[in-house]
JSON list of C-alpha atoms and ligand atoms in Angstrom, two decimals:
[
{"chain": "A", "resi": 1, "resn": "UNK", "atom": "CA", "xyz": [-55.39, 16.09, 180.99]},
{"chain": "A", "resi": 2, "resn": "UNK", "atom": "CA", "xyz": [-58.77, 15.48, 179.42]},
{"chain": "A", "resi": 3, "resn": "UNK", "atom": "CA", "xyz": [-58.72, 14.40, 175.80]},
{"chain": "A", "resi": 4, "resn": "UNK", "atom": "CA", "xyz": [-61.10, 16.12, 173.37]},
{"chain": "A", "resi": 5, "resn": "UNK", "atom": "CA", "xyz": [-61.97, 14.86, 169.89]},
{"chain": "A", "resi": 6, "resn": "UNK", "atom": "CA", "xyz": [-63.80, 17.33, 167.63]},
{"chain": "A", "resi": 7, "resn": "UNK", "atom": "CA", "xyz": [-65.97, 16.32, 164.67]},
{"chain": "A", "resi": 8, "resn": "UNK", "atom": "CA", "xyz": [-66.47, 18.79, 161.81]},
{"chain": "A", "resi": 9, "resn": "UNK", "atom": "CA", "xyz": [-67.95, 18.77, 158.32]},
{"chain": "A", "resi": 10, "resn": "UNK", "atom": "CA", "xyz": [-66.83, 22.08, 156.87]},
{"chain": "A", "resi": 11, "resn": "UNK", "atom": "CA", "xyz": [-65.52, 25.49, 157.83]},
{"chain": "A", "resi": 12, "resn": "UNK", "atom": "CA", "xyz": [-64.73, 24.57, 161.42]},
{"chain": "A", "resi": 13, "resn": "UNK", "atom": "CA", "xyz": [-64.93, 28.03, 162.98]},
{"chain": "A", "resi": 14, "resn": "UNK", "atom": "CA", "xyz": [-66.37, 26.66, 166.23]},
{"chain": "A", "resi": 15, "resn": "UNK", "atom": "CA", "xyz": [-63.59, 24.07, 166.36]},
{"chain": "A", "resi": 16, "resn": "UNK", "atom": "CA", "xyz": [-61.09, 26.89, 165.80]},
{"chain": "A", "resi": 17, "resn": "UNK", "atom": "CA", "xyz": [-62.61, 28.90, 168.68]},
{"chain": "A", "resi": 18, "resn": "UNK", "atom": "CA", "xyz": [-62.29, 25.86, 170.96]},
{"chain": "A", "resi": 19, "resn": "UNK", "atom": "CA", "xyz": [-58.70, 25.12, 169.89]},
{"chain": "A", "resi": 20, "resn": "UNK", "atom": "CA", "xyz": [-57.69, 28.74, 170.50]},
{"chain": "A", "resi": 21, "resn": "UNK", "atom": "CA", "xyz": [-59.43, 28.98, 173.89]},
{"chain": "A", "resi": 22, "resn": "UNK", "atom": "CA", "xyz": [-57.94, 25.66, 175.06]},
{"chain": "A", "resi": 23, "resn": "UNK", "atom": "CA", "xyz": [-54.44, 27.00, 174.37]},
{"chain": "A", "resi": 24, "resn": "UNK", "atom": "CA", "xyz": [-54.98, 30.61, 175.46]},
{"chain": "A", "resi": 25, "resn": "UNK", "atom": "CA", "xyz": [-56.68, 29.68, 178.74]},
{"chain": "A", "resi": 26, "resn": "UNK", "atom": "CA", "xyz": [-54.47, 26.63, 179.47]},
{"chain": "A", "resi": 27, "resn": "UNK", "atom": "CA", "xyz": [-57.38, 24.24, 179.96]},
{"chain": "A", "resi": 28, "resn": "UNK", "atom": "CA", "xyz": [-56.57, 20.93, 181.65]},
{"chain": "A", "resi": 29, "resn": "UNK", "atom": "CA", "xyz": [-57.27, 19.39, 178.25]},
{"chain": "A", "resi": 30, "resn": "UNK", "atom": "CA", "xyz": [-55.82, 18.75, 174.85]},
{"chain": "A", "resi": 31, "resn": "UNK", "atom": "CA", "xyz": [-57.43, 18.51, 171.44]},
{"chain": "A", "resi": 32, "resn": "UNK", "atom": "CA", "xyz": [-56.48, 14.92, 170.60]},
{"chain": "A", "resi": 33, "resn": "UNK", "atom": "CA", "xyz": [-57.89, 14.96, 167.07]},
{"chain": "A", "resi": 34, "resn": "UNK", "atom": "CA", "xyz": [-60.15, 16.72, 164.60]},
{"chain": "A", "resi": 35, "resn": "UNK", "atom": "CA", "xyz": [-62.13, 14.34, 162.40]},
{"chain": "A", "resi": 36, "resn": "UNK", "atom": "CA", "xyz": [-64.23, 15.22, 159.36]},
{"chain": "A", "resi": 37, "resn": "UNK", "atom": "CA", "xyz": [-66.72, 13.23, 157.33]},
{"chain": "A", "resi": 38, "resn": "UNK", "atom": "CA", "xyz": [-65.82, 15.39, 154.32]},
{"chain": "A", "resi": 39, "resn": "UNK", "atom": "CA", "xyz": [-62.30, 15.12, 152.84]},
{"chain": "A", "resi": 40, "resn": "UNK", "atom": "CA", "xyz": [-62.36, 18.77, 151.73]},
{"chain": "A", "resi": 41, "resn": "UNK", "atom": "CA", "xyz": [-63.44, 20.29, 155.05]},
{"chain": "A", "resi": 42, "resn": "UNK", "atom": "CA", "xyz": [-61.63, 23.62, 155.40]},
{"chain": "A", "resi": 43, "resn": "UNK", "atom": "CA", "xyz": [-61.23, 23.16, 159.15]},
{"chain": "A", "resi": 44, "resn": "UNK", "atom": "CA", "xyz": [-58.83, 20.22, 158.65]},
{"chain": "A", "resi": 45, "resn": "UNK", "atom": "CA", "xyz": [-56.09, 22.56, 157.40]},
{"chain": "A", "resi": 46, "resn": "UNK", "atom": "CA", "xyz": [-56.42, 24.80, 160.46]},
{"chain": "A", "resi": 47, "resn": "UNK", "atom": "CA", "xyz": [-56.18, 21.80, 162.79]},
{"chain": "A", "resi": 48, "resn": "UNK", "atom": "CA", "xyz": [-53.17, 20.32, 160.98]},
{"chain": "A", "resi": 49, "resn": "UNK", "atom": "CA", "xyz": [-51.40, 23.69, 161.00]},
{"chain": "A", "resi": 50, "resn": "UNK", "atom": "CA", "xyz": [-51.85, 23.77, 164.78]},
{"chain": "A", "resi": 51, "resn": "UNK", "atom": "CA", "xyz": [-50.21, 20.37, 165.21]},
{"chain": "A", "resi": 52, "resn": "UNK", "atom": "CA", "xyz": [-53.47, 18.53, 165.85]},
{"chain": "A", "resi": 53, "resn": "UNK", "atom": "CA", "xyz": [-53.98, 15.01, 164.47]},
{"chain": "A", "resi": 54, "resn": "UNK", "atom": "CA", "xyz": [-56.60, 14.95, 161.72]},
{"chain": "A", "resi": 55, "resn": "UNK", "atom": "CA", "xyz": [-58.57, 12.14, 160.13]},
{"chain": "A", "resi": 56, "resn": "UNK", "atom": "CA", "xyz": [-61.31, 11.74, 157.54]},
{"chain": "A", "resi": 57, "resn": "UNK", "atom": "CA", "xyz": [-64.07, 9.16, 157.74]},
{"chain": "A", "resi": 58, "resn": "UNK", "atom": "CA", "xyz": [-65.95, 9.73, 154.50]},
{"chain": "A", "resi": 59, "resn": "UNK", "atom": "CA", "xyz": [-69.63, 8.86, 154.82]},
{"chain": "A", "resi": 60, "resn": "UNK", "atom": "CA", "xyz": [-69.76, 8.34, 151.05]},
{"chain": "A", "resi": 61, "resn": "UNK", "atom": "CA", "xyz": [-67.32, 5.44, 151.35]},
{"chain": "A", "resi": 62, "resn": "UNK", "atom": "CA", "xyz": [-69.71, 3.47, 153.58]},
{"chain": "A", "resi": 63, "resn": "UNK", "atom": "CA", "xyz": [-72.68, 1.47, 152.41]},
{"chain": "A", "resi": 64, "resn": "UNK", "atom": "CA", "xyz": [-74.90, 2.13, 155.40]},
{"chain": "A", "resi": 65, "resn": "UNK", "atom": "CA", "xyz": [-75.31, 4.56, 158.28]},
{"chain": "A", "resi": 66, "resn": "UNK", "atom": "CA", "xyz": [-74.39, 1.74, 160.68]},
{"chain": "A", "resi": 67, "resn": "UNK", "atom": "CA", "xyz": [-71.15, 0.99, 158.83]},
{"chain": "A", "resi": 68, "resn": "UNK", "atom": "CA", "xyz": [-70.21, 4.69, 158.79]},
{"chain": "A", "resi": 69, "resn": "UNK", "atom": "CA", "xyz": [-71.02, 5.12, 162.49]},
{"chain": "A", "resi": 70, "resn": "UNK", "atom": "CA", "xyz": [-68.99, 2.03, 163.40]},
{"chain": "A", "resi": 71, "resn": "UNK", "atom": "CA", "xyz": [-65.92, 3.18, 161.47]},
{"chain": "A", "resi": 72, "resn": "UNK", "atom": "CA", "xyz": [-66.26, 6.70, 162.85]},
{"chain": "A", "resi": 73, "resn": "UNK", "atom": "CA", "xyz": [-66.42, 5.36, 166.42]},
{"chain": "A", "resi": 74, "resn": "UNK", "atom": "CA", "xyz": [-63.40, 3.13, 165.77]},
{"chain": "A", "resi": 75, "resn": "UNK", "atom": "CA", "xyz": [-61.32, 6.10, 164.60]},
{"chain": "A", "resi": 76, "resn": "UNK", "atom": "CA", "xyz": [-62.58, 8.35, 167.43]},
{"chain": "A", "resi": 77, "resn": "UNK", "atom": "CA", "xyz": [-61.83, 5.73, 170.07]},
{"chain": "A", "resi": 78, "resn": "UNK", "atom": "CA", "xyz": [-58.29, 5.30, 168.77]},
{"chain": "A", "resi": 79, "resn": "UNK", "atom": "CA", "xyz": [-57.75, 8.78, 170.29]},
{"chain": "A", "resi": 80, "resn": "UNK", "atom": "CA", "xyz": [-59.29, 7.73, 173.63]},
{"chain": "A", "resi": 81, "resn": "UNK", "atom": "CA", "xyz": [-61.45, 10.83, 174.13]},
{"chain": "A", "resi": 82, "resn": "UNK", "atom": "CA", "xyz": [-63.01, 11.94, 177.40]},
{"chain": "A", "resi": 83, "resn": "UNK", "atom": "CA", "xyz": [-65.23, 14.29, 175.41]},
{"chain": "A", "resi": 84, "resn": "UNK", "atom": "CA", "xyz": [-66.53, 14.25, 171.86]},
{"chain": "A", "resi": 85, "resn": "UNK", "atom": "CA", "xyz": [-67.45, 17.69, 170.49]},
{"chain": "A", "resi": 86, "resn": "UNK", "atom": "CA", "xyz": [-69.67, 18.05, 167.43]},
{"chain": "A", "resi": 87, "resn": "UNK", "atom": "CA", "xyz": [-68.82, 21.38, 165.80]},
{"chain": "A", "resi": 88, "resn": "UNK", "atom": "CA", "xyz": [-70.78, 21.83, 162.59]},
{"chain": "A", "resi": 89, "resn": "UNK", "atom": "CA", "xyz": [-70.87, 18.07, 162.09]},
{"chain": "A", "resi": 90, "resn": "UNK", "atom": "CA", "xyz": [-73.68, 17.55, 159.60]},
{"chain": "A", "resi": 91, "resn": "UNK", "atom": "CA", "xyz": [-74.44, 13.81, 159.79]},
{"chain": "A", "resi": 92, "resn": "UNK", "atom": "CA", "xyz": [-77.23, 12.17, 161.74]},
{"chain": "A", "resi": 93, "resn": "UNK", "atom": "CA", "xyz": [-75.80, 9.65, 164.20]},
{"chain": "A", "resi": 94, "resn": "UNK", "atom": "CA", "xyz": [-77.47, 6.32, 164.99]},
{"chain": "A", "resi": 95, "resn": "UNK", "atom": "CA", "xyz": [-78.62, 5.01, 168.35]},
{"chain": "A", "resi": 96, "resn": "UNK", "atom": "CA", "xyz": [-75.64, 2.73, 168.97]},
{"chain": "A", "resi": 97, "resn": "UNK", "atom": "CA", "xyz": [-73.24, 5.63, 168.36]},
{"chain": "A", "resi": 98, "resn": "UNK", "atom": "CA", "xyz": [-75.10, 8.09, 170.60]},
{"chain": "A", "resi": 99, "resn": "UNK", "atom": "CA", "xyz": [-75.42, 5.47, 173.36]},
{"chain": "A", "resi": 100, "resn": "UNK", "atom": "CA", "xyz": [-71.67, 4.78, 173.20]},
{"chain": "A", "resi": 101, "resn": "UNK", "atom": "CA", "xyz": [-70.83, 8.46, 173.86]},
{"chain": "A", "resi": 102, "resn": "UNK", "atom": "CA", "xyz": [-73.78, 9.31, 176.11]},
{"chain": "A", "resi": 103, "resn": "UNK", "atom": "CA", "xyz": [-72.86, 11.89, 178.74]},
{"chain": "A", "resi": 104, "resn": "UNK", "atom": "CA", "xyz": [-69.59, 12.75, 176.97]},
{"chain": "A", "resi": 105, "resn": "UNK", "atom": "CA", "xyz": [-70.75, 14.19, 173.64]},
{"chain": "A", "resi": 106, "resn": "UNK", "atom": "CA", "xyz": [-71.71, 17.84, 173.11]},
{"chain": "A", "resi": 107, "resn": "UNK", "atom": "CA", "xyz": [-73.29, 19.51, 170.06]},
{"chain": "A", "resi": 108, "resn": "UNK", "atom": "CA", "xyz": [-73.96, 23.08, 169.05]},
{"chain": "A", "resi": 109, "resn": "UNK", "atom": "CA", "xyz": [-77.13, 23.78, 167.14]},
{"chain": "A", "resi": 110, "resn": "UNK", "atom": "CA", "xyz": [-77.96, 27.17, 165.58]},
{"chain": "A", "resi": 111, "resn": "UNK", "atom": "CA", "xyz": [-81.37, 27.72, 167.16]},
{"chain": "A", "resi": 112, "resn": "UNK", "atom": "CA", "xyz": [-82.91, 28.19, 170.57]},
{"chain": "A", "resi": 113, "resn": "UNK", "atom": "CA", "xyz": [-83.90, 24.55, 171.05]},
{"chain": "A", "resi": 114, "resn": "UNK", "atom": "CA", "xyz": [-86.45, 23.04, 171.27]},
{"chain": "A", "resi": 115, "resn": "UNK", "atom": "CA", "xyz": [-87.40, 25.44, 168.46]},
{"chain": "A", "resi": 116, "resn": "UNK", "atom": "CA", "xyz": [-86.22, 24.50, 164.99]},
{"chain": "A", "resi": 117, "resn": "UNK", "atom": "CA", "xyz": [-84.30, 21.22, 165.16]},
{"chain": "A", "resi": 118, "resn": "UNK", "atom": "CA", "xyz": [-82.83, 20.11, 161.82]},
{"chain": "A", "resi": 119, "resn": "UNK", "atom": "CA", "xyz": [-81.64, 22.25, 158.93]},
{"chain": "A", "resi": 120, "resn": "UNK", "atom": "CA", "xyz": [-82.33, 25.85, 157.79]},
{"chain": "A", "resi": 121, "resn": "UNK", "atom": "CA", "xyz": [-82.86, 27.17, 161.31]},
{"chain": "A", "resi": 122, "resn": "UNK", "atom": "CA", "xyz": [-82.28, 30.83, 160.44]},
{"chain": "A", "resi": 123, "resn": "UNK", "atom": "CA", "xyz": [-84.67, 30.73, 157.47]},
{"chain": "A", "resi": 124, "resn": "UNK", "atom": "CA", "xyz": [-87.29, 29.16, 159.76]},
{"chain": "A", "resi": 125, "resn": "UNK", "atom": "CA", "xyz": [-86.81, 31.79, 162.48]},
{"chain": "A", "resi": 126, "resn": "UNK", "atom": "CA", "xyz": [-87.25, 34.57, 159.91]},
{"chain": "A", "resi": 127, "resn": "UNK", "atom": "CA", "xyz": [-90.27, 32.87, 158.34]},
{"chain": "A", "resi": 128, "resn": "UNK", "atom": "CA", "xyz": [-91.94, 32.61, 161.76]},
{"chain": "A", "resi": 129, "resn": "UNK", "atom": "CA", "xyz": [-91.29, 36.27, 162.56]},
{"chain": "A", "resi": 130, "resn": "UNK", "atom": "CA", "xyz": [-89.17, 35.37, 165.61]},
{"chain": "A", "resi": 131, "resn": "UNK", "atom": "CA", "xyz": [-87.84, 38.39, 167.49]},
{"chain": "A", "resi": 132, "resn": "UNK", "atom": "CA", "xyz": [-84.95, 36.41, 168.97]},
{"chain": "A", "resi": 133, "resn": "UNK", "atom": "CA", "xyz": [-82.80, 33.71, 167.44]},
{"chain": "A", "resi": 134, "resn": "UNK", "atom": "CA", "xyz": [-79.74, 31.97, 168.82]},
{"chain": "A", "resi": 135, "resn": "UNK", "atom": "CA", "xyz": [-77.83, 28.79, 169.41]},
{"chain": "A", "resi": 136, "resn": "UNK", "atom": "CA", "xyz": [-77.82, 25.94, 171.91]},
{"chain": "A", "resi": 137, "resn": "UNK", "atom": "CA", "xyz": [-75.07, 23.73, 173.31]},
{"chain": "A", "resi": 138, "resn": "UNK", "atom": "CA", "xyz": [-76.50, 20.43, 174.48]},
{"chain": "A", "resi": 139, "resn": "UNK", "atom": "CA", "xyz": [-75.55, 16.90, 175.40]},
{"chain": "A", "resi": 140, "resn": "UNK", "atom": "CA", "xyz": [-76.33, 14.60, 172.49]},
{"chain": "A", "resi": 141, "resn": "UNK", "atom": "CA", "xyz": [-79.00, 11.94, 172.85]},
{"chain": "A", "resi": 142, "resn": "UNK", "atom": "CA", "xyz": [-80.52, 9.56, 170.31]},
{"chain": "A", "resi": 143, "resn": "UNK", "atom": "CA", "xyz": [-83.11, 12.20, 169.38]},
{"chain": "A", "resi": 144, "resn": "UNK", "atom": "CA", "xyz": [-81.85, 14.68, 166.77]},
{"chain": "A", "resi": 145, "resn": "UNK", "atom": "CA", "xyz": [-81.00, 18.13, 168.18]},
{"chain": "A", "resi": 146, "resn": "UNK", "atom": "CA", "xyz": [-82.35, 17.18, 171.56]},
{"chain": "A", "resi": 147, "resn": "UNK", "atom": "CA", "xyz": [-80.77, 16.56, 174.94]},
{"chain": "A", "resi": 148, "resn": "UNK", "atom": "CA", "xyz": [-79.84, 18.32, 178.18]},
{"chain": "A", "resi": 149, "resn": "UNK", "atom": "CA", "xyz": [-79.17, 22.01, 177.48]},
{"chain": "A", "resi": 150, "resn": "UNK", "atom": "CA", "xyz": [-75.77, 23.23, 178.70]},
{"chain": "A", "resi": 151, "resn": "UNK", "atom": "CA", "xyz": [-75.96, 26.82, 177.43]},
{"chain": "A", "resi": 152, "resn": "UNK", "atom": "CA", "xyz": [-77.96, 29.05, 175.11]},
{"chain": "A", "resi": 153, "resn": "UNK", "atom": "CA", "xyz": [-77.12, 32.32, 173.36]},
{"chain": "A", "resi": 154, "resn": "UNK", "atom": "CA", "xyz": [-79.85, 34.68, 172.19]},
{"chain": "A", "resi": 155, "resn": "UNK", "atom": "CA", "xyz": [-79.52, 37.47, 169.64]},
{"chain": "A", "resi": 156, "resn": "UNK", "atom": "CA", "xyz": [-82.18, 39.84, 168.33]},
{"chain": "A", "resi": 157, "resn": "UNK", "atom": "CA", "xyz": [-83.64, 39.41, 164.87]},
{"chain": "A", "resi": 158, "resn": "UNK", "atom": "CA", "xyz": [-83.28, 42.84, 163.25]},
{"chain": "A", "resi": 159, "resn": "UNK", "atom": "CA", "xyz": [-85.40, 44.46, 160.54]},
{"chain": "A", "resi": 160, "resn": "UNK", "atom": "CA", "xyz": [-83.95, 43.67, 157.15]},
{"chain": "A", "resi": 161, "resn": "UNK", "atom": "CA", "xyz": [-82.14, 40.53, 158.31]},
{"chain": "A", "resi": 162, "resn": "UNK", "atom": "CA", "xyz": [-81.70, 37.75, 155.81]},
{"chain": "A", "resi": 163, "resn": "UNK", "atom": "CA", "xyz": [-80.58, 34.26, 156.80]},
{"chain": "A", "resi": 164, "resn": "UNK", "atom": "CA", "xyz": [-76.89, 35.08, 156.23]},
{"chain": "A", "resi": 165, "resn": "UNK", "atom": "CA", "xyz": [-76.98, 38.20, 158.40]},
{"chain": "A", "resi": 166, "resn": "UNK", "atom": "CA", "xyz": [-78.78, 36.35, 161.17]},
{"chain": "A", "resi": 167, "resn": "UNK", "atom": "CA", "xyz": [-76.41, 33.35, 160.91]},
{"chain": "A", "resi": 168, "resn": "UNK", "atom": "CA", "xyz": [-73.40, 35.67, 161.27]},
{"chain": "A", "resi": 169, "resn": "UNK", "atom": "CA", "xyz": [-74.86, 37.33, 164.38]},
{"chain": "A", "resi": 170, "resn": "UNK", "atom": "CA", "xyz": [-75.58, 33.93, 165.93]},
{"chain": "A", "resi": 171, "resn": "UNK", "atom": "CA", "xyz": [-72.18, 32.52, 164.95]},
{"chain": "A", "resi": 172, "resn": "UNK", "atom": "CA", "xyz": [-70.35, 35.29, 166.83]},
{"chain": "A", "resi": 173, "resn": "UNK", "atom": "CA", "xyz": [-72.17, 34.18, 169.97]},
{"chain": "A", "resi": 174, "resn": "UNK", "atom": "CA", "xyz": [-71.48, 30.50, 169.23]},
{"chain": "A", "resi": 175, "resn": "UNK", "atom": "CA", "xyz": [-67.77, 31.34, 169.29]},
{"chain": "A", "resi": 176, "resn": "UNK", "atom": "CA", "xyz": [-68.13, 32.82, 172.81]},
{"chain": "A", "resi": 177, "resn": "UNK", "atom": "CA", "xyz": [-70.43, 30.16, 174.21]},
{"chain": "A", "resi": 178, "resn": "UNK", "atom": "CA", "xyz": [-69.09, 26.86, 172.88]},
{"chain": "A", "resi": 179, "resn": "UNK", "atom": "CA", "xyz": [-65.53, 27.19, 174.24]},
{"chain": "A", "resi": 180, "resn": "UNK", "atom": "CA", "xyz": [-66.99, 28.14, 177.63]},
{"chain": "A", "resi": 181, "resn": "UNK", "atom": "CA", "xyz": [-69.28, 25.12, 177.67]},
{"chain": "A", "resi": 182, "resn": "UNK", "atom": "CA", "xyz": [-66.49, 22.74, 176.63]},
{"chain": "A", "resi": 183, "resn": "UNK", "atom": "CA", "xyz": [-64.26, 24.17, 179.32]},
{"chain": "A", "resi": 184, "resn": "UNK", "atom": "CA", "xyz": [-66.99, 23.60, 181.94]},
{"chain": "A", "resi": 185, "resn": "UNK", "atom": "CA", "xyz": [-67.16, 19.95, 180.88]},
{"chain": "A", "resi": 186, "resn": "UNK", "atom": "CA", "xyz": [-63.41, 19.31, 180.98]},
{"chain": "A", "resi": 187, "resn": "UNK", "atom": "CA", "xyz": [-63.15, 21.00, 184.36]},
{"chain": "A", "resi": 188, "resn": "UNK", "atom": "CA", "xyz": [-65.98, 18.87, 185.76]},
{"chain": "A", "resi": 189, "resn": "UNK", "atom": "CA", "xyz": [-68.16, 21.91, 186.42]},
{"chain": "A", "resi": 190, "resn": "UNK", "atom": "CA", "xyz": [-71.40, 20.54, 184.95]},
{"chain": "A", "resi": 191, "resn": "UNK", "atom": "CA", "xyz": [-74.00, 18.38, 186.68]},
{"chain": "A", "resi": 192, "resn": "UNK", "atom": "CA", "xyz": [-76.93, 16.76, 184.90]},
{"chain": "A", "resi": 193, "resn": "UNK", "atom": "CA", "xyz": [-79.98, 16.01, 186.99]},
{"chain": "A", "resi": 194, "resn": "UNK", "atom": "CA", "xyz": [-83.26, 14.79, 185.51]},
{"chain": "A", "resi": 195, "resn": "UNK", "atom": "CA", "xyz": [-82.28, 16.08, 182.08]},
{"chain": "A", "resi": 196, "resn": "UNK", "atom": "CA", "xyz": [-81.33, 19.54, 183.30]},
{"chain": "A", "resi": 197, "resn": "UNK", "atom": "CA", "xyz": [-77.77, 20.86, 183.34]},
{"chain": "A", "resi": 198, "resn": "UNK", "atom": "CA", "xyz": [-76.41, 22.98, 186.15]},
{"chain": "A", "resi": 199, "resn": "UNK", "atom": "CA", "xyz": [-73.16, 24.95, 186.03]},
{"chain": "A", "resi": 200, "resn": "UNK", "atom": "CA", "xyz": [-71.74, 24.19, 189.47]},
{"chain": "A", "resi": 201, "resn": "UNK", "atom": "CA", "xyz": [-70.15, 27.63, 190.02]},
{"chain": "A", "resi": 202, "resn": "UNK", "atom": "CA", "xyz": [-73.37, 29.41, 189.07]},
{"chain": "A", "resi": 203, "resn": "UNK", "atom": "CA", "xyz": [-71.77, 30.89, 185.97]},
{"chain": "A", "resi": 204, "resn": "UNK", "atom": "CA", "xyz": [-74.41, 32.15, 183.55]},
{"chain": "A", "resi": 205, "resn": "UNK", "atom": "CA", "xyz": [-75.54, 29.50, 181.10]},
{"chain": "A", "resi": 206, "resn": "UNK", "atom": "CA", "xyz": [-77.47, 32.16, 179.16]},
{"chain": "A", "resi": 207, "resn": "UNK", "atom": "CA", "xyz": [-75.45, 34.28, 176.74]},
{"chain": "A", "resi": 208, "resn": "UNK", "atom": "CA", "xyz": [-76.66, 37.41, 174.99]},
{"chain": "A", "resi": 209, "resn": "UNK", "atom": "CA", "xyz": [-75.26, 40.37, 173.09]},
{"chain": "B", "resi": 1, "resn": "LIG", "atom": "C1", "xyz": [-72.59, 26.49, 163.09]},
{"chain": "B", "resi": 1, "resn": "LIG", "atom": "O1", "xyz": [-73.45, 27.59, 162.97]},
{"chain": "B", "resi": 1, "resn": "LIG", "atom": "C2", "xyz": [-73.26, 25.38, 163.88]},
{"chain": "B", "resi": 1, "resn": "LIG", "atom": "O2", "xyz": [-74.12, 25.85, 164.90]},
{"chain": "B", "resi": 1, "resn": "LIG", "atom": "C3", "xyz": [-74.05, 24.69, 162.81]},
{"chain": "B", "resi": 1, "resn": "LIG", "atom": "O3", "xyz": [-73.23, 24.70, 161.67]},
{"chain": "B", "resi": 1, "resn": "LIG", "atom": "C4", "xyz": [-72.35, 25.83, 161.73]},
{"chain": "B", "resi": 1, "resn": "LIG", "atom": "C5", "xyz": [-70.96, 25.29, 161.61]},
{"chain": "B", "resi": 1, "resn": "LIG", "atom": "O4", "xyz": [-70.02, 26.33, 161.48]},
{"chain": "B", "resi": 1, "resn": "LIG", "atom": "N1", "xyz": [-74.38, 23.34, 163.20]},
{"chain": "B", "resi": 1, "resn": "LIG", "atom": "C6", "xyz": [-75.44, 22.69, 162.74]},
{"chain": "B", "resi": 1, "resn": "LIG", "atom": "O5", "xyz": [-76.22, 23.16, 161.94]},
{"chain": "B", "resi": 1, "resn": "LIG", "atom": "C7", "xyz": [-75.59, 21.31, 163.32]},
{"chain": "B", "resi": 1, "resn": "LIG", "atom": "N2", "xyz": [-76.85, 20.74, 162.97]},
{"chain": "B", "resi": 1, "resn": "LIG", "atom": "P1", "xyz": [-68.49, 26.04, 161.71]},
{"chain": "B", "resi": 1, "resn": "LIG", "atom": "O6", "xyz": [-68.11, 24.82, 160.85]},
{"chain": "B", "resi": 1, "resn": "LIG", "atom": "O7", "xyz": [-67.80, 27.28, 161.21]},
{"chain": "B", "resi": 1, "resn": "LIG", "atom": "O8", "xyz": [-68.27, 25.78, 163.16]}
]
């Protein structure tokens, strides 16, 4: 059984999709813990109600990024994860942290990377007149919102969209794609070669409506 630790900061709908898929599809994995940097994160209640261990490492209680990262890693490692999943985790992680989990940490970002790293991705896509928007699952490296791309989901930008409408259309695809990508990892069905990720059974790594 592979052990998965999920980091959240808020709503946790991607975490919820992963928890549900892990149980429904009987993955060879268990969600060992859900950890938030925000004490009030709504997703913590869902995790607890599903019998999953929860913890809070509050970034506001730490004097520096390094101190926060070190405490976060200490708590994560107490659950001995094989895979760390960032699911709407909204803190920038330092180099020591990313190096420690290199090759075993996934993130989902709400844009078609390398377009629009950082915040406000849907506003930026609309501002640029993009005709497609989407989300990317990638291995985490020291560079923010960068790293080998495991899967991408594309959705059309429709006339009249505002950021909320676009975010909702993208989020529905995130909920399909992220559980699939996590399952590939825990089943050992991903290979990374020269920064590119291959799904070893030739399953589609591109998702669309
Ligand atoms: C998701 O759209 C995710 O892609 C995004 O935050 C949302 C979290 O929703 N992540 C980032 O912006 C990371 N930089 P959720 O808490 O309901 O999963």
